[in-house]
XYZ file of C-alpha atoms in Angstrom:
253
model
C 87.742 104.881 92.073
C 90.029 101.896 92.398
C 89.408 100.816 88.825
C 89.993 104.351 87.535
C 93.233 104.646 89.495
C 94.451 101.263 88.300
C 93.764 102.196 84.680
C 95.552 105.534 85.144
C 98.629 103.825 86.611
C 98.695 101.280 83.792
C 98.255 103.885 81.052
C 101.000 105.932 82.712
C 103.336 102.997 82.173
C 103.277 101.668 85.734
C 103.056 98.045 86.816
C 99.813 97.545 88.716
C 98.131 94.503 90.250
C 94.455 95.085 90.954
C 92.813 93.491 94.001
C 89.038 93.649 93.913
C 85.673 91.978 93.537
C 83.109 92.106 90.739
C 79.679 90.604 90.230
C 78.469 88.144 87.568
C 78.511 89.272 83.929
C 81.222 91.876 84.535
C 83.683 90.591 81.982
C 83.722 93.988 80.307
C 85.304 95.524 83.414
C 88.037 92.904 83.449
C 88.576 93.508 79.737
C 89.098 97.254 80.269
C 91.592 96.629 83.066
C 93.479 94.007 81.066
C 93.532 96.090 77.892
C 94.953 98.985 79.889
C 97.828 96.777 81.054
C 96.743 95.887 84.591
C 97.197 92.455 86.178
C 93.785 91.137 87.337
C 94.581 87.834 89.070
C 93.670 89.481 92.381
C 90.043 90.058 91.364
C 87.381 87.607 92.516
C 83.831 87.158 91.220
C 81.128 87.528 93.874
C 77.401 86.831 93.727
C 76.589 90.460 94.533
C 76.173 92.932 91.653
C 79.282 94.854 90.691
C 79.721 98.057 92.665
C 79.058 101.138 90.586
C 78.556 104.879 90.672
C 75.676 107.016 89.437
C 77.226 110.288 88.285
C 75.509 113.638 87.849
C 77.372 116.322 85.874
C 76.229 119.961 85.990
C 76.603 122.743 83.425
C 80.011 123.738 84.821
C 81.356 120.166 84.368
C 81.375 119.526 88.145
C 79.963 116.225 89.396
C 78.041 114.625 92.236
C 78.311 110.865 92.711
C 76.030 108.292 94.366
C 77.763 104.980 95.146
C 76.389 101.431 95.278
C 78.819 99.161 97.169
C 77.766 95.778 95.790
C 80.635 93.340 95.259
C 83.128 95.946 96.502
C 82.164 94.831 100.021
C 82.959 91.157 99.383
C 86.761 91.184 99.402
C 88.153 88.608 101.849
C 91.357 88.371 103.884
C 92.640 85.231 102.152
C 92.388 87.114 98.853
C 94.480 89.940 100.322
C 97.119 87.500 101.581
C 97.397 85.725 98.234
C 97.525 88.961 96.297
C 100.294 90.437 98.448
C 102.332 87.212 98.602
C 104.652 88.320 95.791
C 104.872 91.990 96.802
C 108.298 93.557 97.268
C 109.293 95.884 100.094
C 109.587 98.764 97.614
C 106.038 98.283 96.280
C 103.050 100.512 97.035
C 99.646 99.443 98.283
C 97.023 101.880 96.999
C 93.547 101.760 98.501
C 90.317 103.746 98.822
C 87.287 103.740 101.126
C 84.927 102.155 98.605
C 85.875 98.557 99.516
C 86.041 96.488 102.684
C 89.207 95.022 104.270
C 91.031 98.355 104.177
C 92.476 98.093 107.685
C 93.525 94.461 107.219
C 95.184 95.348 103.908
C 97.324 98.166 105.289
C 98.398 96.074 108.284
C 99.527 93.258 105.966
C 101.278 95.738 103.691
C 103.238 97.192 106.586
C 104.213 93.711 107.766
C 105.703 93.183 104.290
C 107.542 96.511 104.343
C 105.373 98.078 101.645
C 104.499 101.755 101.357
C 100.837 102.764 101.606
C 99.124 105.357 99.431
C 95.628 106.147 100.681
C 92.889 107.814 98.654
C 90.521 108.658 101.513
C 87.346 108.749 99.443
C 84.426 108.412 99.710
C 85.048 110.162 103.018
C 84.481 108.056 106.135
C 85.739 109.276 109.480
C 85.964 105.707 110.807
C 88.047 104.503 107.856
C 90.337 107.530 107.959
C 90.899 107.158 111.709
C 91.868 103.494 111.274
C 93.972 103.714 108.095
C 95.837 107.032 108.371
C 98.253 105.713 111.051
C 99.540 103.225 108.444
C 99.628 105.730 105.561
C 102.800 107.072 103.918
C 101.115 109.183 101.228
C 97.588 110.594 101.529
C 95.942 111.823 98.329
C 92.620 113.673 98.592
C 90.806 116.593 97.039
C 90.406 119.843 98.965
C 86.907 118.980 100.230
C 88.031 115.587 101.518
C 91.047 117.175 103.221
C 88.792 119.704 104.950
C 86.526 116.855 106.090
C 89.468 115.036 107.644
C 90.680 118.156 109.459
C 87.184 118.979 110.691
C 85.900 115.541 111.665
C 89.126 113.856 112.750
C 91.134 116.617 114.493
C 92.958 113.968 116.534
C 94.847 113.038 113.335
C 96.451 116.477 112.971
C 99.843 115.270 114.220
C 99.782 112.310 111.837
C 98.991 114.571 108.896
C 102.062 116.605 109.771
C 104.271 113.511 109.650
C 103.212 111.940 106.343
C 103.231 113.116 102.732
C 99.933 114.761 101.746
C 98.868 115.563 98.189
C 95.731 117.682 97.856
C 94.230 118.086 94.385
C 92.658 121.493 93.801
C 90.849 121.060 90.487
C 91.462 124.002 88.170
C 93.892 125.425 90.743
C 96.307 122.505 90.438
C 97.592 120.623 93.473
C 99.663 121.034 96.638
C 102.111 118.445 97.972
C 103.455 118.751 101.479
C 105.759 116.582 103.564
C 106.931 118.047 106.841
C 108.830 121.183 105.789
C 108.635 120.534 102.042
C 105.808 122.155 100.051
C 105.393 121.836 96.282
C 102.691 123.674 94.345
C 101.635 122.492 90.898
C 99.593 124.634 88.539
C 96.873 123.066 86.418
C 97.042 123.172 82.644
C 94.326 125.116 80.880
C 91.634 122.815 79.560
C 88.110 123.051 78.186
C 86.443 120.844 80.792
C 83.537 118.676 79.706
C 83.358 116.268 82.644
C 85.520 116.316 85.788
C 84.543 112.791 86.850
C 87.700 110.754 87.449
C 90.092 113.712 87.224
C 91.441 113.128 90.733
C 91.858 109.412 90.054
C 93.762 110.202 86.859
C 96.016 112.653 88.691
C 96.650 110.141 91.470
C 97.413 107.254 89.119
C 99.845 109.235 87.005
C 101.550 110.785 90.027
C 102.009 107.476 91.836
C 103.277 105.698 88.706
C 105.926 108.373 88.204
C 106.899 108.476 91.891
C 107.255 104.680 91.864
C 109.596 104.970 88.855
C 111.788 107.303 90.870
C 111.043 110.472 88.911
C 111.542 113.838 90.558
C 108.472 114.874 92.530
C 107.918 118.087 90.553
C 108.106 116.176 87.253
C 105.758 113.471 88.530
C 103.133 115.984 89.616
C 103.428 118.039 86.422
C 102.836 114.920 84.365
C 99.835 114.089 86.537
C 98.428 117.588 85.980
C 98.763 117.169 82.226
C 96.999 113.800 82.315
C 94.127 115.271 84.343
C 93.803 118.197 81.924
C 93.381 115.803 79.018
C 90.973 113.611 80.975
C 88.529 116.393 81.866
C 88.362 117.501 78.242
C 86.668 114.202 77.406
C 83.375 112.656 78.484
C 83.391 109.780 80.955
C 85.792 108.537 83.603
C 87.945 105.483 82.801
C 87.405 105.806 79.059
C 88.731 109.378 79.167
C 92.057 108.569 80.864
C 94.890 109.257 78.402
C 97.880 107.088 77.549
C 101.386 108.216 78.448
C 102.173 109.002 74.803
C 99.255 111.462 74.697
C 100.411 113.107 77.921
C 103.978 113.591 76.700
C 102.735 115.125 73.447
C 100.368 117.422 75.377
C 103.211 118.578 77.628
C 105.453 119.371 74.669
C 102.673 121.397 73.058
C 101.707 123.206 76.278
C 104.984 124.180 77.905
């Protein structure tokens, strides 16, 4: 998920610095990130195999994913410190539950005055309980949001305080922040594979928000990017460039 989100941010025209860990012989992953425009100095090479996902896609284009942690669990605190050393107070830290050092990362980010965007997937009640108190923007799909509400009811007050963006697949997305609610409709698309759609939406939305674009415009652009992405096979390889998204939006007003 982190790699997909990084690629989406980069292809959306955002500046993104990826912090992560890969195993031996994973140069192709670094190549994809670099070619997409991401900075990769924050990635270390571990002895463990690169973390990866085994993805099953059914006849309706929906997916089920089995994760292997691998090198994703080998990130260290010194790496976090070095990677965040040049961060500005206006920068975002984006993280997921697929790697270790999540709690340490958000604590360091807050010490530096950064904003935290949390993609609480794969769902883990322990991770959510620890990280949500430091979160400014939570982005999840509707199933993940239901899991948080059901399994971590003690976080209800925190959810009411922060910005929450819930992706709803073919039904678009809903953004809420205290008394502000924004609904975004999905574009029509002939879906082939929904793997990575949420990551694409997140990356495009966060890149636009970071640029200071109006929220409605940022989310509409994210919806367009996701519509293009699901019409193609694969995850990272299917994420469109910003030029494709702008053309799609002009043709599908």
